[in-house]
Amino acid sequence: MKREVADGLLESLRPTRHLLTRTLAAIPVGGPEYRQIDRVVQEIDGLAEILIGNETHYHQEGHSFRMCDAGRRSE
């Protein structure tokens, strides 16, 4: 995939990831909703790793944050 296409895709996911991380901060840690939302955030970060080799792409911009590992399901 061309870098321009990858960048466009990741930028289009930015608002969704931001909303998801804000939601994580507002719901009980460890519940089924928390785990599923956290998984989606992880998948978005994993996509950034695949597309541009940087799973911390969203962390560097200062627009969103990563929740701590508390409540995350072991895989």
Coordinates of C-alpha atoms in Angstrom, one line a residue:
M1 CA 0.0 0.0 0.0
K2 CA 1.3 3.5 -0.8
R3 CA 2.3 5.6 2.1
E4 CA -0.2 8.3 1.1
V5 CA -3.1 5.8 1.2
A6 CA -1.9 4.4 4.5
D7 CA -1.6 7.9 6.0
G8 CA -5.1 8.8 4.8
L9 CA -6.6 5.6 6.3
L10 CA -4.8 6.1 9.7
E11 CA -5.9 9.8 9.8
S12 CA -9.5 8.7 9.1
L13 CA -9.3 6.3 12.1
R14 CA -7.9 9.0 14.4
P15 CA -11.3 10.4 15.6
T16 CA -12.7 6.9 16.2
R17 CA -9.6 5.9 18.2
H18 CA -9.8 9.1 20.2
L19 CA -13.5 8.5 21.1
L20 CA -12.7 4.9 22.0
T21 CA -9.9 5.8 24.4
R22 CA -12.1 8.5 26.0
T23 CA -14.8 5.9 26.4
L24 CA -12.3 3.6 28.1
A25 CA -11.7 6.3 30.7
A26 CA -15.4 6.5 31.5
I27 CA -16.4 2.9 31.9
P28 CA -15.5 0.2 34.5
V29 CA -12.1 -1.4 33.9
G30 CA -12.2 -5.1 33.1
G31 CA -15.8 -5.4 32.0
P32 CA -16.8 -6.9 28.7
E33 CA -17.4 -3.5 27.1
Y34 CA -14.0 -2.3 28.3
R35 CA -12.2 -5.4 27.0
Q36 CA -13.8 -5.1 23.6
I37 CA -13.2 -1.4 23.1
D38 CA -9.6 -1.9 24.2
R39 CA -9.3 -4.6 21.7
V40 CA -10.5 -2.3 18.9
V41 CA -7.9 0.3 20.0
Q42 CA -5.2 -2.3 19.9
E43 CA -6.3 -3.4 16.4
I44 CA -6.1 0.2 15.2
D45 CA -2.6 0.5 16.7
G46 CA -1.7 -2.9 15.1
L47 CA -2.9 -1.6 11.7
A48 CA -0.6 1.4 12.1
E49 CA 2.3 -1.0 12.8
I50 CA 1.5 -3.0 9.6
L51 CA 0.9 0.0 7.4
I52 CA 3.7 2.4 8.5
G53 CA 5.8 0.3 10.9
N54 CA 4.8 2.4 13.9
E55 CA 2.2 1.2 16.3
T56 CA 2.7 4.3 18.4
H57 CA 1.6 6.6 15.6
Y58 CA -1.4 7.9 17.5
H59 CA 0.6 8.3 20.8
Q60 CA 3.1 10.7 19.2
E61 CA 0.5 13.2 18.1
G62 CA -0.7 14.0 21.6
H63 CA -4.4 13.7 20.5
S64 CA -5.1 10.5 22.3
F65 CA -3.7 8.3 25.0
R66 CA -3.3 4.6 25.6
M67 CA -4.9 3.1 28.7
C68 CA -2.8 1.2 31.1
D69 CA -2.8 -2.6 30.9
A70 CA -5.2 -2.9 33.8
G71 CA -8.2 -5.0 32.8
R72 CA -6.7 -6.1 29.5
R73 CA -7.3 -9.7 28.7
S74 CA -4.3 -11.9 28.4
E75 CA -3.9 -13.3 24.9

